[in-house]
PDB file of C-alpha atoms in Angstrom:
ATOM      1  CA  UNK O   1     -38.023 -45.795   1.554  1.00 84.00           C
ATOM      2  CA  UNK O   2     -39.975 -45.943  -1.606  1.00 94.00           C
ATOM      3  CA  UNK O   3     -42.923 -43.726  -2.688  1.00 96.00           C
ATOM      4  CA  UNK O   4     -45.156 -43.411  -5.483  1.00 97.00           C
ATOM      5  CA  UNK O   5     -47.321 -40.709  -6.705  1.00 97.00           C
ATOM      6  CA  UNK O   6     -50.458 -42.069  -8.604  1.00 96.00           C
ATOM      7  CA  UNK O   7     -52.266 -38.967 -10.239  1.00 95.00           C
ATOM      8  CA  UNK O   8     -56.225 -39.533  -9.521  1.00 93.00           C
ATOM      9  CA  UNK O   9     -57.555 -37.351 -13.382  1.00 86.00           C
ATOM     10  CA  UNK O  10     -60.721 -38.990 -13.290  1.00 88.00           C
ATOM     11  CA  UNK O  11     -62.343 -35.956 -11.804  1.00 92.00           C
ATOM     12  CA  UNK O  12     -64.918 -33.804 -14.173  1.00 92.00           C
ATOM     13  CA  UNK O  13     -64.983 -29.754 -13.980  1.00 93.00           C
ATOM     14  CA  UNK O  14     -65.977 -28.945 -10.580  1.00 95.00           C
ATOM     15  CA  UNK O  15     -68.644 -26.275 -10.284  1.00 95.00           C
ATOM     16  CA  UNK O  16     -69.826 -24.404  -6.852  1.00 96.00           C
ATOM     17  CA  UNK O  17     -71.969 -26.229  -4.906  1.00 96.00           C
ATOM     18  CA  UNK O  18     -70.483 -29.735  -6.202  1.00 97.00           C
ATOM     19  CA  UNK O  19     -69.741 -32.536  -3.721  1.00 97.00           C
ATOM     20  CA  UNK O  20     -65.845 -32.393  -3.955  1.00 97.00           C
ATOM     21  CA  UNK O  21     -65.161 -35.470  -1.852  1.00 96.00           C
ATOM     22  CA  UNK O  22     -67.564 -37.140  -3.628  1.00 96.00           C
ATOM     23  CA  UNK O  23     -66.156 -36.447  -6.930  1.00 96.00           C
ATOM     24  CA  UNK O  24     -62.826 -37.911  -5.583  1.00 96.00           C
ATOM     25  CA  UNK O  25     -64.380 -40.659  -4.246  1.00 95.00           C
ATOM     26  CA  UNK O  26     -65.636 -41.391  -7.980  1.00 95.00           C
ATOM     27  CA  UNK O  27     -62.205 -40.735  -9.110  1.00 93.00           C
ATOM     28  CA  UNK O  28     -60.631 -43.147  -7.230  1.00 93.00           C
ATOM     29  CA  UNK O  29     -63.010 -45.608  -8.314  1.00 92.00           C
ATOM     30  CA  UNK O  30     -62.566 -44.709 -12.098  1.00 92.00           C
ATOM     31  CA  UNK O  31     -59.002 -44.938 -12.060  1.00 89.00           C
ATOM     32  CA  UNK O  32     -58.940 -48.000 -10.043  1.00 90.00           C
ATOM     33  CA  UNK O  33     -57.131 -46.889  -6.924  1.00 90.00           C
ATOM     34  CA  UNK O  34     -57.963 -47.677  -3.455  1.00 91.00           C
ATOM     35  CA  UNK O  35     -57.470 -45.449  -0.596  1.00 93.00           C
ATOM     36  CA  UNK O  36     -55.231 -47.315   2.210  1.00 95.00           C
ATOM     37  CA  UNK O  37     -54.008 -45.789   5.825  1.00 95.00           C
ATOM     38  CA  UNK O  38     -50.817 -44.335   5.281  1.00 96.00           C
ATOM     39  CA  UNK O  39     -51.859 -42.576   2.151  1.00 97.00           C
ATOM     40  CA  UNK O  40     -51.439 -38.565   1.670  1.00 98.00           C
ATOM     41  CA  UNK O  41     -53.804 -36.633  -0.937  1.00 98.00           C
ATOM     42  CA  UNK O  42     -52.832 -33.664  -2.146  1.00 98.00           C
ATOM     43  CA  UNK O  43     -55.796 -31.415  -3.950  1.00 97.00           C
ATOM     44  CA  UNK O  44     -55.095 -28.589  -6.244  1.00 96.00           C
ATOM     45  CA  UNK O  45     -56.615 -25.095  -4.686  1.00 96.00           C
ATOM     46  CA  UNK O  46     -58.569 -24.175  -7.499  1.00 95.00           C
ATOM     47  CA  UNK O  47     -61.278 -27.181  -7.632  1.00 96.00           C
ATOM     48  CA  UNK O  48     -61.506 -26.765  -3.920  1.00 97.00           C
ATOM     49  CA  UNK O  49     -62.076 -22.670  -4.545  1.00 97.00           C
ATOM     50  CA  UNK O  50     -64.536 -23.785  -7.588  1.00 96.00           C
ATOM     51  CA  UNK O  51     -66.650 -25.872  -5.438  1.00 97.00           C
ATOM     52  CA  UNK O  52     -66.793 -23.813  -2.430  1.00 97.00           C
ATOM     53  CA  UNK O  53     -67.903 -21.181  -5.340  1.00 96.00           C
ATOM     54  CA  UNK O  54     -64.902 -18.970  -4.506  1.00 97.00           C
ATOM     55  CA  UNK O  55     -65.220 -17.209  -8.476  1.00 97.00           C
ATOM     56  CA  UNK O  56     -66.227 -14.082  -9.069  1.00 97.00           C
ATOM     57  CA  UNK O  57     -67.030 -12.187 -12.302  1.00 97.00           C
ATOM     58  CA  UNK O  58     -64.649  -9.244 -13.609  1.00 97.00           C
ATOM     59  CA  UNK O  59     -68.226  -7.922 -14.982  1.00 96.00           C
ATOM     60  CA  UNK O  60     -69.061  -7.345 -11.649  1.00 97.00           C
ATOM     61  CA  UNK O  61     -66.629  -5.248 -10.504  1.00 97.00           C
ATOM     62  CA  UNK O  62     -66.000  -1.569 -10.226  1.00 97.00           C
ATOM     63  CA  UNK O  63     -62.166  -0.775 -10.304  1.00 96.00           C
ATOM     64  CA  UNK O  64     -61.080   1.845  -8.316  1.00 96.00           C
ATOM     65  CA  UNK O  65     -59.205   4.836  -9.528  1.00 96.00           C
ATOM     66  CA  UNK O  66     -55.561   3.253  -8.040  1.00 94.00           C
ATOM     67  CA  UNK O  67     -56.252  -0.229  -9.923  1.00 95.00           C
ATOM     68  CA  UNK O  68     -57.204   2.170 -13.040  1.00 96.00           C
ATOM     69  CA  UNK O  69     -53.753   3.592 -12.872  1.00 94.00           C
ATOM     70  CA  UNK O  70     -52.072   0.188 -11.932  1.00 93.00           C
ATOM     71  CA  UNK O  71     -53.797  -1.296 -14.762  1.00 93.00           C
ATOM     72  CA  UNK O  72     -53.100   1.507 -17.325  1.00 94.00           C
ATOM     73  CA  UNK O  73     -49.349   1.837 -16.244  1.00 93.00           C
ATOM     74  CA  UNK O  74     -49.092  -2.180 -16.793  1.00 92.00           C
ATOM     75  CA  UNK O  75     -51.569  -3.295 -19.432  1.00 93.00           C
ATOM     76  CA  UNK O  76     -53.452  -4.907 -16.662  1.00 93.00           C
ATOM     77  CA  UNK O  77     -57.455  -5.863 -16.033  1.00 95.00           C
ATOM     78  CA  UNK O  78     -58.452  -2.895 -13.793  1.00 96.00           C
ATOM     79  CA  UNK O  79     -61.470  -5.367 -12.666  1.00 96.00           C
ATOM     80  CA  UNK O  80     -58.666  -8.240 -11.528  1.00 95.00           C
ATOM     81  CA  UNK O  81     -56.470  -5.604 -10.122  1.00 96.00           C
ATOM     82  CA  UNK O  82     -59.370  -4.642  -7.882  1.00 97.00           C
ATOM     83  CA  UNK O  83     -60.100  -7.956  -7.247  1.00 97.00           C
ATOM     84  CA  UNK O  84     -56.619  -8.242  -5.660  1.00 96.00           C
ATOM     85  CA  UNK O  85     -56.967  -5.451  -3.768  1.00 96.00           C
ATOM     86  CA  UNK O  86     -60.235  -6.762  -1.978  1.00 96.00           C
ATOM     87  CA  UNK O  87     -58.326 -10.104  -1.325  1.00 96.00           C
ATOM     88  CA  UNK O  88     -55.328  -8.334   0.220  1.00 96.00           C
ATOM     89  CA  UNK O  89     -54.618  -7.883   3.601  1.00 94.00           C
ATOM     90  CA  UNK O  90     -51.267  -5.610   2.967  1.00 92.00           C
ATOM     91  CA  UNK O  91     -49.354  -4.474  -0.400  1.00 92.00           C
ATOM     92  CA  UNK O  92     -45.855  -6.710   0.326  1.00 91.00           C
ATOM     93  CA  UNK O  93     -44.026  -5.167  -2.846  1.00 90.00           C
ATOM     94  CA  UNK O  94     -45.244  -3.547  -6.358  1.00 88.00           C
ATOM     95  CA  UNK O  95     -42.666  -3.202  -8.927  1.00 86.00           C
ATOM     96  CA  UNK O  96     -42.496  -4.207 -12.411  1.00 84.00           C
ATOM     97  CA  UNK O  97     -46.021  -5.221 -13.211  1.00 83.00           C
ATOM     98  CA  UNK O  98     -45.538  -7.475 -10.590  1.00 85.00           C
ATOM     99  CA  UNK O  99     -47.967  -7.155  -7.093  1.00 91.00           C
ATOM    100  CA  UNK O 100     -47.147  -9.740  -3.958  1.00 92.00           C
ATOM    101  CA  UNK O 101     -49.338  -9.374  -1.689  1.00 93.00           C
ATOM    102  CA  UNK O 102     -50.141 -10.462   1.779  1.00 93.00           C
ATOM    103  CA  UNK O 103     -53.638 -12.252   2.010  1.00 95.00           C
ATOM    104  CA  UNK O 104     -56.086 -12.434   4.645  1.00 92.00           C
ATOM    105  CA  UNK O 105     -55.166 -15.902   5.537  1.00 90.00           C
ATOM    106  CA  UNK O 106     -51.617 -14.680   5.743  1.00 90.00           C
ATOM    107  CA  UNK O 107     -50.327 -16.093   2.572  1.00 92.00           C
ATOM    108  CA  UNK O 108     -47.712 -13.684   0.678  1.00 92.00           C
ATOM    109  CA  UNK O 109     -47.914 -14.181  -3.070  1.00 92.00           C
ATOM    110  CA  UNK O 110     -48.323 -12.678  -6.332  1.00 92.00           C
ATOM    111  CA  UNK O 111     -52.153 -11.206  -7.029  1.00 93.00           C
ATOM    112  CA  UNK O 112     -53.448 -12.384  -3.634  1.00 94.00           C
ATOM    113  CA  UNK O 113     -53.828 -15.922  -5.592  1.00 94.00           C
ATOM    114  CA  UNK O 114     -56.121 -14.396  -7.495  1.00 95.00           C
ATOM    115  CA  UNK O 115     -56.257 -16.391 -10.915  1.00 92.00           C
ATOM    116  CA  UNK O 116     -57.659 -16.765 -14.576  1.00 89.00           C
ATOM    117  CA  UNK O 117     -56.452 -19.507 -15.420  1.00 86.00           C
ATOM    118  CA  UNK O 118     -58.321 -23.110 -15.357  1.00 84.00           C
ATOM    119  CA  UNK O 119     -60.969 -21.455 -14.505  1.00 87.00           C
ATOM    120  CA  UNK O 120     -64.493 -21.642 -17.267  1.00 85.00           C
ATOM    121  CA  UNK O 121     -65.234 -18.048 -18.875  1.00 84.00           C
ATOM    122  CA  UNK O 122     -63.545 -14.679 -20.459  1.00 86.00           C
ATOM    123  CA  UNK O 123     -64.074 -12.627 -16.912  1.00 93.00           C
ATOM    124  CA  UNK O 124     -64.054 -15.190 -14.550  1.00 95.00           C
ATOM    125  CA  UNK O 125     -60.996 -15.404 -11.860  1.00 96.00           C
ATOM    126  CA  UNK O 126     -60.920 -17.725  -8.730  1.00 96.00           C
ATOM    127  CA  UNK O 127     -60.025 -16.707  -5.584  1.00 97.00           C
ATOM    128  CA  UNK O 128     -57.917 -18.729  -2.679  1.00 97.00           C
ATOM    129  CA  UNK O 129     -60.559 -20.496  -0.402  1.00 97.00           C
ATOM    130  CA  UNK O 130     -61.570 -18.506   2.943  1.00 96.00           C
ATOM    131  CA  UNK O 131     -59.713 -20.956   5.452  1.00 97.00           C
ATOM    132  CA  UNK O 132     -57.740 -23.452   3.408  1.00 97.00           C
ATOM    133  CA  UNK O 133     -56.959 -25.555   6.497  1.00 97.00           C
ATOM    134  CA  UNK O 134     -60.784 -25.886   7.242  1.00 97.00           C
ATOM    135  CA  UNK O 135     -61.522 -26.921   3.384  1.00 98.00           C
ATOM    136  CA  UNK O 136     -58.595 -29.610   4.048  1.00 98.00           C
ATOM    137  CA  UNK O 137     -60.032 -30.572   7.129  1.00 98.00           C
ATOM    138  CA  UNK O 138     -63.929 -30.660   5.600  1.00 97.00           C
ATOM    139  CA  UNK O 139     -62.609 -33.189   2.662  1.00 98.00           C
ATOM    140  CA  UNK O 140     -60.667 -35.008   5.005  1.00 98.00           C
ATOM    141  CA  UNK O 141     -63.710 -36.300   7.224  1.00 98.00           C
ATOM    142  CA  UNK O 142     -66.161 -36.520   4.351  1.00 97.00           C
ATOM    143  CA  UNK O 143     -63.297 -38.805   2.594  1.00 96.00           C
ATOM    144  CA  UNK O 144     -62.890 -40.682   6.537  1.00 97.00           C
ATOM    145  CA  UNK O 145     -66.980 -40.947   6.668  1.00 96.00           C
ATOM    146  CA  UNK O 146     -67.475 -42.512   2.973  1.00 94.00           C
ATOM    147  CA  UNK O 147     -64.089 -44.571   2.783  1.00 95.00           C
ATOM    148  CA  UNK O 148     -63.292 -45.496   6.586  1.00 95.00           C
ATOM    149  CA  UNK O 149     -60.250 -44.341   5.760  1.00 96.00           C
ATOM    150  CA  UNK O 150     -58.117 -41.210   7.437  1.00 97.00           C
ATOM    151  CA  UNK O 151     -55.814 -39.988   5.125  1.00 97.00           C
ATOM    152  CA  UNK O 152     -53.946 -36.323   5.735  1.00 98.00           C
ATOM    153  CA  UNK O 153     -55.130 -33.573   2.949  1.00 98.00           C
ATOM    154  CA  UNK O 154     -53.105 -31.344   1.572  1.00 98.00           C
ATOM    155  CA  UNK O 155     -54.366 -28.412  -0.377  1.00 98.00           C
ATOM    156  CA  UNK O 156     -51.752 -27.270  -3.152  1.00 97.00           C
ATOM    157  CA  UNK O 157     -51.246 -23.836  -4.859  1.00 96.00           C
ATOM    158  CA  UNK O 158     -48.489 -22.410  -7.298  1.00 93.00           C
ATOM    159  CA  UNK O 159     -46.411 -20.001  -5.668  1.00 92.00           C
ATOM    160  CA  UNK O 160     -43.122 -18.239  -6.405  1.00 89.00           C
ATOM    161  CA  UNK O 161     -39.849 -18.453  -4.464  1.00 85.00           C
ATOM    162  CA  UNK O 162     -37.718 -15.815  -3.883  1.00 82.00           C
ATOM    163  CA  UNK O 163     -34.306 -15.701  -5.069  1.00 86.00           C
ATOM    164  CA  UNK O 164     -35.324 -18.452  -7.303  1.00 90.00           C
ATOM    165  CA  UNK O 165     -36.628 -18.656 -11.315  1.00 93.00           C
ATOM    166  CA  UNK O 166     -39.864 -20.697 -11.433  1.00 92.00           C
ATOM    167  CA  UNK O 167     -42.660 -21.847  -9.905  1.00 92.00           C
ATOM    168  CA  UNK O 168     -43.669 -24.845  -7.510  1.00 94.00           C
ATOM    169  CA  UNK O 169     -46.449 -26.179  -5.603  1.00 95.00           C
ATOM    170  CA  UNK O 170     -46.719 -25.309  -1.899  1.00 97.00           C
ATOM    171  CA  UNK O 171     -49.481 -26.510   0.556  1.00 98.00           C
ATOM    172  CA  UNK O 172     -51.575 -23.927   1.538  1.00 97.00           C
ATOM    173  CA  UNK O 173     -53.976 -26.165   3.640  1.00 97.00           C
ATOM    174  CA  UNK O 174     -53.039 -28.950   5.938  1.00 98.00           C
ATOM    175  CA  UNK O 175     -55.043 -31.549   7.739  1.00 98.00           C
ATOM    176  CA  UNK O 176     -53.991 -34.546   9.366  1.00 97.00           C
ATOM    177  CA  UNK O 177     -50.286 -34.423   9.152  1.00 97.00           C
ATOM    178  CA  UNK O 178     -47.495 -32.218  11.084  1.00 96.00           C
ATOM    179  CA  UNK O 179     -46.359 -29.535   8.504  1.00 96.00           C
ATOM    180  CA  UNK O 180     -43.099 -29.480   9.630  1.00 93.00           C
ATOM    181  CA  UNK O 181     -40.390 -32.132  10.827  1.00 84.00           C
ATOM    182  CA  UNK O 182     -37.704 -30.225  13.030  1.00 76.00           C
ATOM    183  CA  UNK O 183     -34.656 -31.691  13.462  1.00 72.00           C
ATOM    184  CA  UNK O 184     -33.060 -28.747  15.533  1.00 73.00           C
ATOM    185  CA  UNK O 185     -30.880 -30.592  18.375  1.00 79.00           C
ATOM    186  CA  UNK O 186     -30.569 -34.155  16.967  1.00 78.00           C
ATOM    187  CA  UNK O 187     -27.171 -34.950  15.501  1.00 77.00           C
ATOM    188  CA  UNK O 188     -25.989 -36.077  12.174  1.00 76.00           C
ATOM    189  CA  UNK O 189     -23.999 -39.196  11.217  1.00 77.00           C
ATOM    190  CA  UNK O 190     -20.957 -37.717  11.486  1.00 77.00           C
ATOM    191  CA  UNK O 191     -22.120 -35.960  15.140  1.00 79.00           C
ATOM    192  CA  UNK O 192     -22.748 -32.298  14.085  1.00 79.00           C
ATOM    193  CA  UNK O 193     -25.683 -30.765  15.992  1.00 79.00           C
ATOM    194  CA  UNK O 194     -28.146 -29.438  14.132  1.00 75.00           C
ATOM    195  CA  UNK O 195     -29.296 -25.992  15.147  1.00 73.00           C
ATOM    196  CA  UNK O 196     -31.638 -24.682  11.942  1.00 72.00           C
ATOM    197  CA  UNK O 197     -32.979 -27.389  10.002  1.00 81.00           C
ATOM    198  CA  UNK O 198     -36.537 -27.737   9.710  1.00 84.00           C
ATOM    199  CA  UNK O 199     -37.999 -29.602   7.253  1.00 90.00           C
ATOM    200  CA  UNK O 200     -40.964 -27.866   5.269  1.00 93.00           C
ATOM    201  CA  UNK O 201     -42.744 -31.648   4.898  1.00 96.00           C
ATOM    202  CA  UNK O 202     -46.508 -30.442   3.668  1.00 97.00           C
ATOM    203  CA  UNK O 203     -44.589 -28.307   0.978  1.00 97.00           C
ATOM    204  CA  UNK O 204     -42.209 -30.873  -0.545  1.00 97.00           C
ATOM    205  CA  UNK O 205     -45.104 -33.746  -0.637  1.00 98.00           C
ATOM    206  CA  UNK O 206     -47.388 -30.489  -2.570  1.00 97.00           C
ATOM    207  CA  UNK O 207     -44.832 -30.201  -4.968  1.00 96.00           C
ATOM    208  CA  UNK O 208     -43.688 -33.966  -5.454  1.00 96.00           C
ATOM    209  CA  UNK O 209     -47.346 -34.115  -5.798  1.00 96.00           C
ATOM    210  CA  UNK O 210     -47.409 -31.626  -8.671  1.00 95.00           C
ATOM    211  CA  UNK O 211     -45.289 -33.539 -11.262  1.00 94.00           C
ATOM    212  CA  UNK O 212     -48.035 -36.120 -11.873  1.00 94.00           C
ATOM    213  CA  UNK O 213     -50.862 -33.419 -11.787  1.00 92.00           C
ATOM    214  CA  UNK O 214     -49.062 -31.096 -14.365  1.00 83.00           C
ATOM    215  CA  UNK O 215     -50.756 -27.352 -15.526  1.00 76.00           C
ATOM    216  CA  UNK O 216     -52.652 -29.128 -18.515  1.00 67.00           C
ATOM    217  CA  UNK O 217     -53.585 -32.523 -18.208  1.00 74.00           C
ATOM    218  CA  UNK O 218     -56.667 -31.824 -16.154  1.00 81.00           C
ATOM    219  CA  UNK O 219     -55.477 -33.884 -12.668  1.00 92.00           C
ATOM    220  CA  UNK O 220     -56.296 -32.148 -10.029  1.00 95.00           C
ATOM    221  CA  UNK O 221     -55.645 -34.504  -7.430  1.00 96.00           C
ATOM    222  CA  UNK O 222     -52.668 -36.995  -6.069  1.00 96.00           C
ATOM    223  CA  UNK O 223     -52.116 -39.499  -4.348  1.00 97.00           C
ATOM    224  CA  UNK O 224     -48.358 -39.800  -2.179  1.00 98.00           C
ATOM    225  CA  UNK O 225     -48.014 -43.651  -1.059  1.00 97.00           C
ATOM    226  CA  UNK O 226     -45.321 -44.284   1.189  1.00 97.00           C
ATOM    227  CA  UNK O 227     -43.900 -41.543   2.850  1.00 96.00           C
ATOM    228  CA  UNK O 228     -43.789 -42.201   6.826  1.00 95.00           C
ATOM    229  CA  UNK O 229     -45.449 -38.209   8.203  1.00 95.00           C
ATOM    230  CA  UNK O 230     -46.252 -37.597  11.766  1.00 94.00           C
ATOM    231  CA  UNK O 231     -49.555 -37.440  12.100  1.00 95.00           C
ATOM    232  CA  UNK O 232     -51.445 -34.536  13.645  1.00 95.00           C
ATOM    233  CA  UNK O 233     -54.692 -31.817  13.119  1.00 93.00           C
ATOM    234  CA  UNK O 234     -51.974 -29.896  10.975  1.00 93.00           C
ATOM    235  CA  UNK O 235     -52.400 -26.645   9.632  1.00 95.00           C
ATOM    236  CA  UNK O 236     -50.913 -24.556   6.911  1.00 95.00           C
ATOM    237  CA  UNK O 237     -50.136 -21.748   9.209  1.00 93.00           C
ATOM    238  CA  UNK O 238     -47.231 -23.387  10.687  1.00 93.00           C
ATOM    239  CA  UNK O 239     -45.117 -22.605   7.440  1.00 93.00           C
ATOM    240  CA  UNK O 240     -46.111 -18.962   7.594  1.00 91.00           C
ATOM    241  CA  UNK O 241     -43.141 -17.440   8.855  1.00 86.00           C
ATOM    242  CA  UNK O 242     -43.469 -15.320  11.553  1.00 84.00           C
ATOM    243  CA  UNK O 243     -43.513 -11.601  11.514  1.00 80.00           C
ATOM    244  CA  UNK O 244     -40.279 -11.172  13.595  1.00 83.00           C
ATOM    245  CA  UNK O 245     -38.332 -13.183  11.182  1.00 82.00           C
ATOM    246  CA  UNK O 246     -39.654 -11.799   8.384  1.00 78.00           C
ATOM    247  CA  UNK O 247     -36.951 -10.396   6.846  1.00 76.00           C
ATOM    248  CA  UNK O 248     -38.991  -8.605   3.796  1.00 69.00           C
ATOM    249  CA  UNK O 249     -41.792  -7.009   5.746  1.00 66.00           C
TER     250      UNK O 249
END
C-alpha cells in the first residue's frame, strides 16, 4: 500500500458566510491537484467554524461570577471562560488551570474547543461547529455537485490524549467513510483471535493528515490518496465512547 498526503494551502482566510467548498474547489485548482474517486479530504475545524460564522466576540460577553473566580484563580479571560461554559454540556474535570469539558455534540476536550488561536482579532475565539458530521456531509455534496466526484470528508480538530504528552489531530466530523474498521473475531497470521481491536480509521487519516497542514503554514486542508476505507454515511459519533465504558465519567 502506498499513500500520499498532498497539502491543498491555496485557500485565503475564510470569513462567515464564505462558500467553503468553493474555496477548495479554487484550491485545488491553484495548486494543481485533481480530485479522483478514492481520494479522502480532511478539513481543519476552524475554517469550517469560520465560515459557518461559528466566532463570537469576548466584548460581548458577560462572565459570570464562577468564570470570574476561575479566571482570577488562573490568570484566565473571564469572557472565554464563560464562553466555555455556554459550549459545555458537563464539567469532565477542572484542575490545574486546566478545564475538559464535555460538549454538546458529545466531544470531551479541553475549553469545549473553544479557541483563540488562527482566528482574526484581540477578542475573537471560534467555537466547534453545531453538528460537525452535517458540516462534513454539506462540503461533501457541494464538492460531489461541482467536481462529480464523491470523496469522504473528514473534519479535523486538535485534541489531547490522555496518559499521553502532546497533541494530535482527531476527526470530529465524518462523512462518507466507516469511522472505524473492527477486526474483533478475525485471526492473525500466526492464528490468535482477536477479541478488542478496533481500528480508530477517521482519527489516524486526521492526524496523518495534520503533518502536511502544520499549526503555521496556513493549510487548512489535505488531501489522503491511497488508503483503501470502507465506504459509508459515517459519522464522528461512532468514536465517542460510550457512557458505560467510560471509565472517567
Amino acid at each position: 500500500m502506498q499513500i500520499t498526503i498532498t497539502g491543498i494551502n491555496s485557500i485565503p482566510e475564510v470569513k462567515p458566510g464564505d462558500d467553503l467548498p468553493g474555496l477548495i474547489v479554487d484550491g485545488f485548482a491553484a495548486t494543481g491537484v485533481t480530485l479522483q474517486q478514492g481520494d479522502v479530504l480532511v478539513v481543519t475545524q476552524k475554517i469550517v467554524s469560520k465560515a459557518e460564522g461559528r466566532l463570537v466576540d469576548l466584548n460581548n460577553i458577560e462572565p459570570s461570577p464562577f468564570a470570574l473566580e476561575h479566571a482570577r484563580k488562573w490568570g484566565k479571560d473571564p469572557r472565554q471562560i464563560e464562553v466555555v461554559l455556554m459550549e459545555s454540556a458537563r464539567i469532565v474535570r477542572m484542575d490545574k488551570g486546566v478545564l475538559i469539558s464535555e460538549t454538546h455534540q458529545g466531544l470531551v476536550c479541553a475549553n469545549a474547543g473553544v479557541d483563540a488561536s488562527n482566528v482574526p482579532g484581540e477578542d475573537i475565539v471560534s467555537l466547534l461547529p453545531v453538528d460537525s458530521d452535517v458540516s462534513a456531509a454539506r462540503i461533501r455534496e457541494a464538492l460531489r455537485q461541482s467536481t462529480g466526484v464523491d470523496v469522504p470528508v473528514i473534519i479535523s480538530d486538535s485534541f489531547g490524549r490522555t496518559w499521553r504528552n502532546g497533541i494530535i489531530n482527531v476527526a470530529i466530523g465524518v462523512s462518507g467513510l466507516q469511522a472505524l474498521t473492527d477486526y474483533r473475531g478475525q485471526d492473525d497470521q500466526f492464528g490468535y483471535r482477536m477479541s478488542a481491536t478496533v481500528i480508530a480509521v477517521a482519527d489516524e487519516l486526521a492526524s496523518a493528515a495534520e503533518l502536511v497542514m502544520g499549526k503555521l503554514e496556513a493549510c487548512p486542508v489535505a488531501l489522503v490518496r491511497g488508503y483503501p476505507y470502507t465506504a459509508a454515511e459515517g459519522t464522528a459519533q461512532e468514536l465517542v465512547i460510550d457512557p458505560t465504558r467510560d471509565m472517567f465519567r
